Tab-separated table of C-alpha atoms and ligand atoms in Angstrom:
chain	number	residue	atom	x	y	z
Y	10	UNK	CA	-11.785	21.557	19.356
Y	11	UNK	CA	-12.970	19.214	16.905
Y	12	UNK	CA	-12.203	15.675	17.434
Y	13	UNK	CA	-10.681	14.727	14.206
Y	14	UNK	CA	-9.982	11.164	15.012
Y	15	UNK	CA	-13.679	10.562	15.618
Y	16	UNK	CA	-14.820	6.932	15.790
Y	17	UNK	CA	-18.455	5.895	15.242
Y	18	UNK	CA	-19.145	4.933	18.840
Y	19	UNK	CA	-17.346	1.596	19.082
Y	20	UNK	CA	-13.518	1.422	18.491
Y	21	UNK	CA	-12.451	1.559	15.105
Y	22	UNK	CA	-13.011	4.602	12.877
Y	23	UNK	CA	-14.647	4.224	9.723
Y	24	UNK	CA	-11.796	5.087	7.591
Y	25	UNK	CA	-9.553	2.405	9.385
Y	26	UNK	CA	-12.449	-0.098	8.660
Y	27	UNK	CA	-12.616	0.730	5.215
Y	28	UNK	CA	-8.891	0.137	4.931
Y	29	UNK	CA	-9.180	-3.073	6.561
Y	30	UNK	CA	-11.875	-4.188	4.215
Y	31	UNK	CA	-9.598	-3.184	1.075
Y	32	UNK	CA	-6.442	-5.282	2.614
Y	33	UNK	CA	-8.503	-8.161	3.403
Y	34	UNK	CA	-10.327	-8.080	0.250
Y	35	UNK	CA	-7.341	-7.880	-1.813
Y	36	UNK	CA	-5.648	-10.860	-0.226
Y	37	UNK	CA	-8.779	-12.670	-0.369
Y	38	UNK	CA	-9.598	-12.044	-4.110
Y	39	UNK	CA	-5.869	-12.589	-5.160
Y	40	UNK	CA	-6.162	-15.870	-3.056
Y	41	UNK	CA	-9.571	-17.014	-4.719
Y	42	UNK	CA	-7.993	-16.258	-8.134
Y	43	UNK	CA	-5.448	-19.088	-7.536
Y	44	UNK	CA	-8.033	-21.700	-7.099
Y	45	UNK	CA	-9.100	-23.438	-10.196
Y	46	UNK	CA	-12.924	-22.934	-11.412
Y	47	UNK	CA	-15.428	-24.949	-8.961
Y	48	UNK	CA	-19.182	-24.362	-8.196
Y	49	UNK	CA	-18.155	-23.119	-4.394
Y	50	UNK	CA	-15.627	-20.584	-5.833
Y	51	UNK	CA	-17.723	-19.211	-8.818
Y	52	UNK	CA	-21.338	-19.833	-7.907
Y	53	UNK	CA	-21.255	-19.438	-4.279
Y	54	UNK	CA	-18.382	-17.229	-3.250
Y	55	UNK	CA	-17.771	-14.778	-6.308
Y	56	UNK	CA	-21.454	-14.895	-8.053
Y	57	UNK	CA	-23.012	-15.577	-4.651
Y	58	UNK	CA	-22.021	-13.953	-1.654
Y	59	UNK	CA	-19.519	-11.385	-3.154
Y	60	UNK	CA	-21.826	-10.171	-6.037
Y	61	UNK	CA	-24.685	-9.770	-3.512
Y	62	UNK	CA	-22.610	-7.602	-0.905
Y	63	UNK	CA	-20.933	-5.676	-3.638
Y	64	UNK	CA	-23.978	-5.132	-5.542
Y	65	UNK	CA	-25.948	-3.766	-2.733
Y	66	UNK	CA	-23.287	-1.422	-1.983
Y	67	UNK	CA	-23.079	-0.002	-5.673
Y	68	UNK	CA	-26.875	0.042	-6.093
Y	69	UNK	CA	-27.350	1.880	-2.718
Y	70	UNK	CA	-24.987	4.459	-4.138
Y	71	UNK	CA	-26.438	4.566	-7.534
Y	72	UNK	CA	-29.973	5.112	-5.800
Y	73	UNK	CA	-28.582	8.288	-4.259
Y	74	UNK	CA	-26.887	9.949	-7.686
Y	75	UNK	CA	-30.324	11.601	-9.293
Y	76	UNK	CA	-31.629	13.103	-5.853
Y	77	UNK	CA	-28.331	14.009	-4.554
Y	78	UNK	CA	-27.055	15.833	-7.641
Y	79	UNK	CA	-30.260	17.606	-8.003
Y	80	UNK	CA	-30.785	18.756	-4.392
Y	81	UNK	CA	-27.131	19.979	-3.854
Y	82	UNK	CA	-27.010	21.667	-7.149
Y	83	UNK	CA	-30.126	23.553	-6.489
Y	84	UNK	CA	-28.620	24.688	-3.129
Y	85	UNK	CA	-25.250	25.160	-4.745
Y	86	UNK	CA	-26.425	27.433	-7.551
Y	87	UNK	CA	-28.593	29.333	-5.039
Y	88	UNK	CA	-25.732	30.104	-2.862
Y	89	UNK	CA	-23.820	31.260	-5.965
Y	90	UNK	CA	-26.837	33.134	-7.067
Y	91	UNK	CA	-26.550	34.961	-3.809
Y	92	UNK	CA	-22.909	36.035	-4.832
Y	93	UNK	CA	-24.223	39.017	-6.284
Y	94	UNK	CA	-25.084	40.536	-2.939
Y	95	UNK	CA	-21.246	40.555	-2.212
Y	96	UNK	CA	-20.691	42.244	-5.422
Y	97	UNK	CA	-16.921	42.329	-6.801
Y	98	UNK	CA	-15.633	39.667	-4.319
Y	99	UNK	CA	-18.247	37.315	-5.211
Y	100	UNK	CA	-18.056	37.527	-8.752
Y	101	UNK	CA	-14.273	37.313	-8.799
Y	102	UNK	CA	-14.069	34.268	-6.409
Y	103	UNK	CA	-16.504	32.530	-8.677
Y	104	UNK	CA	-14.265	33.197	-11.497
Y	105	UNK	CA	-11.564	31.611	-9.832
Y	106	UNK	CA	-13.150	28.740	-8.440
Y	107	UNK	CA	-14.548	27.852	-12.101
Y	108	UNK	CA	-11.373	28.705	-14.004
Y	109	UNK	CA	-9.285	26.441	-11.716
Y	110	UNK	CA	-11.732	23.648	-11.405
Y	111	UNK	CA	-11.876	23.493	-15.371
Y	112	UNK	CA	-7.910	23.519	-15.572
Y	113	UNK	CA	-7.950	20.737	-13.005
Y	114	UNK	CA	-9.964	18.585	-15.093
Y	115	UNK	CA	-8.297	19.430	-18.131
Y	116	UNK	CA	-5.012	18.484	-16.475
Y	117	UNK	CA	-6.520	15.340	-14.961
Y	118	UNK	CA	-7.206	14.150	-18.652
Y	119	UNK	CA	-3.946	15.048	-20.007
Y	120	UNK	CA	-2.522	12.996	-17.376
Y	121	UNK	CA	-5.039	10.244	-17.804
Y	122	UNK	CA	-4.362	9.787	-21.612
Y	123	UNK	CA	-0.569	9.953	-20.915
Y	124	UNK	CA	-0.346	7.276	-18.227
Y	125	UNK	CA	-3.018	5.059	-19.693
Y	126	UNK	CA	-4.074	3.524	-16.414
Y	127	UNK	CA	-6.606	1.223	-17.819
Y	128	UNK	CA	-3.977	-0.490	-20.302
Y	129	UNK	CA	-3.442	-4.284	-19.451
Y	130	UNK	CA	-7.090	-4.899	-18.027
Y	131	UNK	CA	-9.856	-5.832	-20.326
Y	132	UNK	CA	-13.321	-5.920	-18.866
Y	133	UNK	CA	-15.306	-5.275	-21.879
Y	134	UNK	CA	-16.867	-8.532	-21.957
Y	135	UNK	CA	-18.724	-7.516	-18.848
Y	136	UNK	CA	-20.772	-4.930	-20.112
Y	137	UNK	CA	-23.299	-5.201	-22.959
Y	138	UNK	CA	-21.827	-3.736	-26.127
Y	139	UNK	CA	-25.279	-2.447	-27.348
Y	140	UNK	CA	-25.228	-0.034	-24.504
Y	141	UNK	CA	-22.120	1.390	-25.649
Y	142	UNK	CA	-23.171	4.819	-26.092
Y	143	UNK	CA	-20.726	7.399	-25.921
Y	144	UNK	CA	-19.536	7.876	-29.630
Y	145	UNK	CA	-19.358	10.769	-31.872
Y	146	UNK	CA	-22.273	12.658	-31.723
Y	147	UNK	CA	-22.032	15.949	-33.398
Y	148	UNK	CA	-21.257	18.865	-30.667
Y	149	UNK	CA	-24.292	20.643	-31.655
Y	150	UNK	CA	-26.814	17.780	-30.742
Y	151	UNK	CA	-24.824	17.433	-27.481
Y	152	UNK	CA	-25.128	21.204	-26.664
Y	153	UNK	CA	-29.063	20.774	-27.654
Y	154	UNK	CA	-29.417	17.663	-25.220
Y	155	UNK	CA	-28.270	19.751	-22.251
Y	156	UNK	CA	-31.848	21.405	-21.890
Y	157	UNK	CA	-34.529	18.727	-21.038
Y	158	UNK	CA	-37.806	18.880	-22.621
Y	159	UNK	CA	-39.240	17.361	-19.489
Y	160	UNK	CA	-37.267	17.653	-16.221
Y	161	UNK	CA	-39.250	14.614	-14.748
Y	162	UNK	CA	-38.332	12.362	-17.768
Y	163	UNK	CA	-34.696	13.417	-17.512
Y	164	UNK	CA	-34.476	12.567	-13.605
Y	165	UNK	CA	-36.217	9.203	-14.538
Y	166	UNK	CA	-33.791	8.291	-17.313
Y	167	UNK	CA	-30.802	9.470	-15.316
Y	168	UNK	CA	-29.907	12.332	-18.088
Y	169	UNK	CA	-27.473	14.061	-15.668
Y	170	UNK	CA	-26.639	17.123	-17.966
Y	171	UNK	CA	-30.343	17.759	-18.413
Y	172	UNK	CA	-30.978	17.341	-14.591
Y	173	UNK	CA	-27.966	19.518	-13.837
Y	174	UNK	CA	-29.223	22.355	-16.075
Y	175	UNK	CA	-32.610	22.411	-14.606
Y	176	UNK	CA	-31.066	22.335	-11.008
Y	177	UNK	CA	-28.987	25.083	-11.745
Y	178	UNK	CA	-31.368	27.060	-13.176
Y	179	UNK	CA	-34.012	26.124	-10.340
Y	180	UNK	CA	-31.407	27.185	-7.800
Y	181	UNK	CA	-30.400	30.491	-9.680
Y	182	UNK	CA	-34.250	31.313	-9.958
Y	183	UNK	CA	-34.526	30.808	-6.208
Y	184	UNK	CA	-31.742	33.029	-5.331
Y	185	UNK	CA	-33.209	35.612	-7.636
Y	186	UNK	CA	-36.774	35.413	-5.967
Y	187	UNK	CA	-35.135	36.050	-2.661
Y	188	UNK	CA	-37.160	36.241	0.391
Y	189	UNK	CA	-40.147	35.048	-1.184
Y	190	UNK	CA	-38.841	31.683	-1.642
Y	191	UNK	CA	-37.107	31.298	1.635
Y	192	UNK	CA	-39.491	28.509	2.741
Y	193	UNK	CA	-38.312	26.680	-0.517
Y	194	UNK	CA	-34.650	27.329	0.172
Y	195	UNK	CA	-35.012	26.178	3.510
Y	196	UNK	CA	-36.710	22.939	2.491
Y	197	UNK	CA	-33.925	22.386	-0.027
Y	198	UNK	CA	-31.304	23.008	2.453
Y	199	UNK	CA	-33.120	20.455	4.857
Y	200	UNK	CA	-33.398	17.836	2.023
Y	201	UNK	CA	-29.804	18.275	1.400
Y	202	UNK	CA	-29.197	17.541	5.033
Y	203	UNK	CA	-31.134	14.577	4.723
Y	204	UNK	CA	-29.266	13.280	1.499
Y	205	UNK	CA	-25.902	13.861	3.308
Y	206	UNK	CA	-27.215	11.729	6.332
Y	207	UNK	CA	-28.337	9.070	3.648
Y	208	UNK	CA	-24.646	8.975	2.279
Y	209	UNK	CA	-23.361	8.465	5.751
Y	210	UNK	CA	-25.443	5.671	6.513
Y	211	UNK	CA	-24.546	4.052	3.109
Y	212	UNK	CA	-20.928	4.541	4.016
Y	213	UNK	CA	-21.415	2.650	7.278
Y	214	UNK	CA	-21.649	-0.356	4.899
Y	215	UNK	CA	-18.523	0.606	2.800
Y	216	UNK	CA	-16.255	-1.616	4.509
Y	217	UNK	CA	-18.089	-4.678	3.522
Y	218	UNK	CA	-19.020	-3.460	0.136
Y	219	UNK	CA	-15.181	-2.559	-0.382
Y	220	UNK	CA	-14.235	-5.850	0.778
Y	221	UNK	CA	-16.489	-7.751	-1.628
Y	222	UNK	CA	-15.948	-5.619	-4.699
Y	223	UNK	CA	-12.190	-5.654	-4.345
Y	224	UNK	CA	-12.276	-9.356	-3.781
Y	225	UNK	CA	-14.652	-9.892	-6.632
Y	226	UNK	CA	-12.457	-7.832	-9.041
Y	227	UNK	CA	-9.162	-9.690	-8.061
Y	228	UNK	CA	-10.648	-12.998	-7.896
Y	229	UNK	CA	-11.881	-12.444	-11.532
Y	230	UNK	CA	-9.073	-10.330	-12.966
Y	231	UNK	CA	-6.341	-11.768	-10.772
Y	232	UNK	CA	-3.338	-10.233	-9.923
Y	233	UNK	CA	-3.519	-8.454	-13.502
Y	234	UNK	CA	-5.686	-5.829	-11.941
Y	235	UNK	CA	-3.301	-4.431	-9.569
Y	236	UNK	CA	-1.173	-2.593	-11.825
Y	237	UNK	CA	-3.892	-0.636	-13.476
Y	238	UNK	CA	-5.531	0.207	-10.203
Y	239	UNK	CA	-2.356	1.235	-8.766
Y	240	UNK	CA	-1.606	3.363	-11.883
Y	241	UNK	CA	-5.219	4.992	-11.488
Y	242	UNK	CA	-4.169	5.969	-7.939
Y	243	UNK	CA	-0.735	6.921	-8.519
Y	244	UNK	CA	-1.811	9.112	-11.612
Y	245	UNK	CA	-4.644	10.817	-9.713
Y	246	UNK	CA	-2.451	11.490	-6.715
Y	247	UNK	CA	0.273	13.061	-9.331
Y	248	UNK	CA	-2.259	15.079	-11.332
Y	249	UNK	CA	-3.303	16.565	-7.980
Y	250	UNK	CA	0.207	17.313	-6.960
Y	251	UNK	CA	0.826	18.984	-10.499
Y	252	UNK	CA	-2.294	21.006	-9.884
Y	253	UNK	CA	-1.209	22.236	-6.669
Y	254	UNK	CA	2.247	23.067	-7.520
Y	255	UNK	CA	1.475	24.457	-10.984
Y	256	UNK	CA	-1.972	26.290	-10.604
Y	257	UNK	CA	-2.111	27.131	-6.929
Y	258	UNK	CA	1.669	27.883	-6.777
Y	259	UNK	CA	1.467	29.769	-9.868
Y	260	UNK	CA	-1.357	31.959	-8.693
Y	261	UNK	CA	0.104	32.549	-5.248
Y	262	UNK	CA	3.662	33.321	-6.678
Y	263	UNK	CA	2.651	35.358	-9.731
Y	264	UNK	CA	-0.583	36.839	-9.130
Y	265	UNK	CA	-0.580	37.460	-5.499
Y	266	UNK	CA	3.252	37.865	-5.452
Y	267	UNK	CA	3.879	35.791	-2.212
Y	268	UNK	CA	6.098	32.782	-1.283
Y	269	UNK	CA	4.291	29.583	-2.133
Y	270	UNK	CA	6.419	27.745	0.498
Y	271	UNK	CA	5.150	30.054	3.052
Y	272	UNK	CA	1.665	29.651	2.030
Y	273	UNK	CA	2.186	25.488	2.507
Y	274	UNK	CA	3.725	26.225	5.810
Y	275	UNK	CA	1.017	28.221	6.990
Y	276	UNK	CA	-1.711	25.686	5.846
Y	277	UNK	CA	-0.063	22.609	7.392
Y	278	UNK	CA	-2.603	22.122	10.052
Y	279	UNK	CA	-5.458	22.403	7.475
Y	280	UNK	CA	-3.692	19.959	5.275
Y	281	UNK	CA	-3.633	17.519	8.299
Y	282	UNK	CA	-7.085	17.944	9.130
Y	283	UNK	CA	-8.576	17.680	5.655
Y	284	UNK	CA	-6.485	14.577	5.001
Y	285	UNK	CA	-7.507	12.703	8.075
Y	286	UNK	CA	-11.390	13.640	7.845
Y	287	UNK	CA	-11.684	13.494	4.225
Y	288	UNK	CA	-14.223	16.243	4.544
Y	289	UNK	CA	-14.150	20.049	3.717
Y	290	UNK	CA	-16.953	20.702	5.872
Y	291	UNK	CA	-15.329	19.256	8.800
Y	292	UNK	CA	-12.055	21.167	8.044
Y	293	UNK	CA	-13.781	24.431	7.536
Y	294	UNK	CA	-13.232	25.866	11.091
Y	295	UNK	CA	-9.527	25.367	10.553
Y	296	UNK	CA	-9.519	26.455	7.096
Y	297	UNK	CA	-10.983	29.944	8.265
Y	298	UNK	CA	-8.930	29.851	11.386
Y	299	UNK	CA	-5.530	29.476	9.197
Y	300	UNK	CA	-6.779	31.767	6.427
Y	301	UNK	CA	-7.579	34.693	9.067
Y	302	UNK	CA	-4.951	34.123	11.593
Y	303	UNK	CA	-2.141	32.611	9.730
Y	304	UNK	CA	-2.353	33.971	6.240
Y	305	UNK	CA	-3.836	37.308	6.887
Y	306	UNK	CA	-7.076	37.314	4.823
Y	307	UNK	CA	-9.574	39.530	6.271
Y	308	UNK	CA	-12.437	37.790	8.329
Y	309	UNK	CA	-15.430	39.191	6.313
Y	310	UNK	CA	-13.556	37.929	3.157
Y	311	UNK	CA	-12.745	34.558	4.584
Y	312	UNK	CA	-16.132	34.038	6.193
Y	313	UNK	CA	-17.986	34.327	2.814
Y	314	UNK	CA	-15.353	32.757	0.348
Y	315	UNK	CA	-14.498	29.567	2.161
Y	316	UNK	CA	-17.940	28.241	3.115
Y	317	UNK	CA	-18.867	28.908	-0.202
Y	318	UNK	CA	-15.587	27.193	-1.593
Y	319	UNK	CA	-16.377	24.193	0.819
Y	320	UNK	CA	-19.728	23.755	-0.829
Y	321	UNK	CA	-18.995	24.359	-4.663
Y	322	UNK	CA	-15.041	24.363	-5.338
Y	323	UNK	CA	-13.525	20.722	-5.503
Y	324	UNK	CA	-10.645	20.547	-7.698
Y	325	UNK	CA	-9.249	17.429	-6.312
Y	326	UNK	CA	-12.715	15.735	-6.829
Y	327	UNK	CA	-12.702	16.896	-10.404
Y	328	UNK	CA	-9.294	15.590	-10.740
Y	329	UNK	CA	-10.236	12.225	-9.631
Y	330	UNK	CA	-13.145	12.066	-11.777
Y	331	UNK	CA	-11.251	13.075	-14.778
Y	332	UNK	CA	-8.731	10.425	-14.391
Y	333	UNK	CA	-11.307	7.810	-13.411
Y	334	UNK	CA	-13.494	8.581	-16.592
Y	335	UNK	CA	-10.154	7.845	-18.610
Y	336	UNK	CA	-9.319	4.622	-16.729
Y	337	UNK	CA	-12.875	3.240	-16.699
Y	338	UNK	CA	-13.202	4.034	-20.447
Y	339	UNK	CA	-9.912	2.186	-20.942
Y	340	UNK	CA	-10.826	-0.785	-18.977
Y	341	UNK	CA	-14.081	-1.173	-20.888
Y	342	UNK	CA	-12.305	-0.587	-24.058
Y	343	UNK	CA	-14.604	2.433	-25.196
Y	344	UNK	CA	-13.066	5.295	-27.049
Y	345	UNK	CA	-13.848	8.565	-26.054
Y	346	UNK	CA	-14.206	11.394	-28.726
Y	347	UNK	CA	-13.705	14.968	-28.743
Y	348	UNK	CA	-17.354	15.731	-27.546
Y	349	UNK	CA	-16.965	13.214	-24.795
Y	350	UNK	CA	-13.812	14.970	-23.297
Y	351	UNK	CA	-15.793	18.201	-23.366
Y	352	UNK	CA	-18.544	16.755	-21.661
Y	353	UNK	CA	-16.197	15.118	-19.068
Y	354	UNK	CA	-14.678	18.687	-18.387
Y	355	UNK	CA	-18.107	20.362	-18.287
Y	356	UNK	CA	-19.746	17.747	-16.046
Y	357	UNK	CA	-16.790	17.118	-13.822
Y	358	UNK	CA	-16.793	20.948	-13.147
Y	359	UNK	CA	-20.405	20.881	-12.515
Y	360	UNK	CA	-20.096	17.898	-10.386
Y	361	UNK	CA	-17.554	19.897	-8.264
Y	362	UNK	CA	-20.481	22.242	-7.551
Y	363	UNK	CA	-22.766	19.232	-6.745
Y	364	UNK	CA	-20.322	17.329	-4.497
Y	365	UNK	CA	-20.852	18.307	-0.731
Y	366	UNK	CA	-17.856	18.488	1.500
Y	367	UNK	CA	-18.259	15.257	3.107
Y	368	UNK	CA	-16.572	11.957	2.626
Y	369	UNK	CA	-17.471	9.896	-0.294
Y	370	UNK	CA	-19.393	12.106	-2.129
Y	371	UNK	CA	-17.165	12.508	-4.957
Y	372	UNK	CA	-17.541	9.116	-5.827
Y	373	UNK	CA	-21.350	9.351	-6.122
Y	374	UNK	CA	-20.950	12.374	-8.380
Y	375	UNK	CA	-18.536	10.304	-10.656
Y	376	UNK	CA	-21.443	8.297	-11.630
Y	377	UNK	CA	-22.939	11.768	-13.074
Y	378	UNK	CA	-19.800	12.246	-15.125
Y	379	UNK	CA	-19.681	8.609	-16.494
Y	380	UNK	CA	-23.508	8.528	-17.261
Y	381	UNK	CA	-23.044	11.753	-19.264
Y	382	UNK	CA	-20.841	10.131	-21.659
Y	383	UNK	CA	-22.029	6.726	-21.537
Y	384	UNK	CA	-19.373	4.800	-19.504
Y	385	UNK	CA	-20.683	2.054	-17.416
Y	386	UNK	CA	-21.442	2.665	-13.796
Y	387	UNK	CA	-20.108	-0.728	-13.169
Y	388	UNK	CA	-16.452	0.723	-13.488
Y	389	UNK	CA	-17.243	2.438	-10.068
Y	390	UNK	CA	-16.928	-1.104	-8.716
Y	391	UNK	CA	-13.290	-1.397	-9.648
Y	392	UNK	CA	-12.093	1.784	-8.019
Y	393	UNK	CA	-14.337	2.341	-5.078
Y	394	UNK	CA	-12.152	0.134	-3.024
Y	395	UNK	CA	-9.551	2.669	-3.188
Y	396	UNK	CA	-11.799	5.594	-3.086
Y	397	UNK	CA	-11.047	6.589	0.556
Y	398	UNK	CA	-7.235	6.710	-0.226
Y	399	UNK	CA	-7.949	9.326	-2.900
Y	400	UNK	CA	-10.580	11.099	-0.780
Y	401	UNK	CA	-8.004	11.928	1.655
Y	402	UNK	CA	-5.863	13.449	-1.141
Y	403	UNK	CA	-8.458	15.016	-3.017
Y	404	UNK	CA	-10.188	16.650	0.059
Y	405	UNK	CA	-6.764	18.220	0.909
Y	406	UNK	CA	-6.673	19.701	-2.602
Y	407	UNK	CA	-10.240	20.959	-2.421
Y	408	UNK	CA	-9.360	22.702	0.800
Y	409	UNK	CA	-6.099	24.552	-0.635
Y	410	UNK	CA	-7.724	25.556	-3.496
Y	411	UNK	CA	-10.402	27.348	-1.372
Y	412	UNK	CA	-7.672	29.025	0.424
Y	413	UNK	CA	-5.411	29.631	-2.787
Y	414	UNK	CA	-8.170	31.430	-4.573
Y	415	UNK	CA	-9.210	33.309	-1.637
Y	416	UNK	CA	-5.949	34.593	-1.066
Y	417	UNK	CA	-5.573	35.922	-4.415
Y	418	UNK	CA	-9.043	37.768	-4.487
Y	419	UNK	CA	-8.463	39.180	-1.138
Y	420	UNK	CA	-4.938	40.487	-2.227
Y	421	UNK	CA	-6.775	42.435	-5.246
Y	422	UNK	CA	-9.347	43.547	-3.044
Y	423	UNK	CA	-7.336	45.128	-0.241
Y	424	UNK	CA	-8.561	42.304	2.007
Y	425	UNK	CA	-4.986	40.863	3.020
Y	426	UNK	CA	-2.628	41.828	5.679
Y	427	UNK	CA	0.878	40.907	4.556
Y	428	UNK	CA	2.303	41.373	8.021
Y	429	UNK	CA	0.546	38.466	9.197
Y	430	UNK	CA	1.323	36.410	6.220
Y	431	UNK	CA	5.050	37.162	6.741
Y	432	UNK	CA	5.138	36.695	10.636
Y	433	UNK	CA	6.292	33.362	11.403
Y	434	UNK	CA	3.379	32.580	13.567
Y	435	UNK	CA	0.735	34.832	12.389
Y	436	UNK	CA	-1.738	36.198	14.927
Y	437	UNK	CA	-1.941	34.148	17.961
Y	438	UNK	CA	-5.716	33.341	18.717
Y	439	UNK	CA	-7.763	31.989	21.439
Y	440	UNK	CA	-8.269	28.583	19.445
Y	441	UNK	CA	-4.528	28.153	19.474
Q	14	LIG	N1	-14.612	14.440	0.534
Q	14	LIG	C1	-14.552	15.398	-0.316
Q	14	LIG	C2	-14.722	16.842	0.513
Q	14	LIG	O1	-15.093	16.819	1.565
Q	14	LIG	C3	-15.583	15.436	-1.429
Q	14	LIG	C4	-15.371	14.167	-2.193
Q	14	LIG	O2	-15.894	13.146	-1.683
Q	14	LIG	O3	-14.795	14.228	-3.264
Q	14	LIG	O4	-14.083	17.602	-0.032
């Protein structure tokens, strides 16, 4: 049995520590905002210690963006390339995964535009205006720009769409070469593991980074920042809820013709684990167990589509990134044109492929979405403090999406046993 409340050796779990950092940062920052300007407050605390600690954390995250996106997308697209081997089920599941993710981002953008999470907070003075990039490039140029003339240059400049394109092609080619590229595929998988380890090392610093970033935000913006950040969190959770109810609910009710309430009842244990671990990967054994033994999906289908989903299908993450992009654009007073919205849908859907199922990675791949439409990465500082809360919700949505898509596909391919689904306890297994 996996210990889902794993602590990191000494007492409190990382999640609890991040929450403590968040709450203390909030209190400290708001308190600081009530003190008038002074050398101690402004130079030593806000622009000294807090800037340093917060900056170290944000820079370490930025440092990981390009290699992480590149390596994990090569691995992800190589895994998708392999889908051919599994024939119709593979193709169908990829269609469901891709379409649901694109719908998720579109829904997130609509909710974001409706609730205006960034209204009332103006941080535009804090970024250099000449670097305000996003606007109105013709769609044709945007499309042409996806292909890098020089992949190394694209990486060096952090041109994310170009890096993504090259990575997808490289992964696909690796899958097509097959066994002759085994060594390269192994190398990329190992590099991927190393990147994930780097993420978890950087995350060890998260409680302090979160404390510093949150207190700096609130010390400078005062209590005014509370409502926008709250709106961002609430809006994101609301969009996720709608996505689960409308998209997954609709798919299960109208395509698979099954009861959605029953589906949720059968996935309660998975929801609990996803919520508490914030990791699709750590949840995977529970996901497969529920899909096979409680829902009635065939083992062979579940064993292929669910690990694939935990790697490439992240609707919750895509939703967070959509709302975050709108929030950050509003806070920095940057108008997004139509091509920027399309780019957000495209990059967030791809970010979902490039986001590994471990805690916090969605926040790192968010920088790829922001960068692709020219939004300031400084915006991440604003929301990173509350990211752990959203990570719990989005991981849950990510995992539910994997099961819902798998169920619909399994149902259409005779890989599903409805008697298991209808029996109250499903099959009783050794693991229970
Ligand atoms: N924690 C998420 C997952 O494992 C990924 C993310 O950070 O968005 O599904």
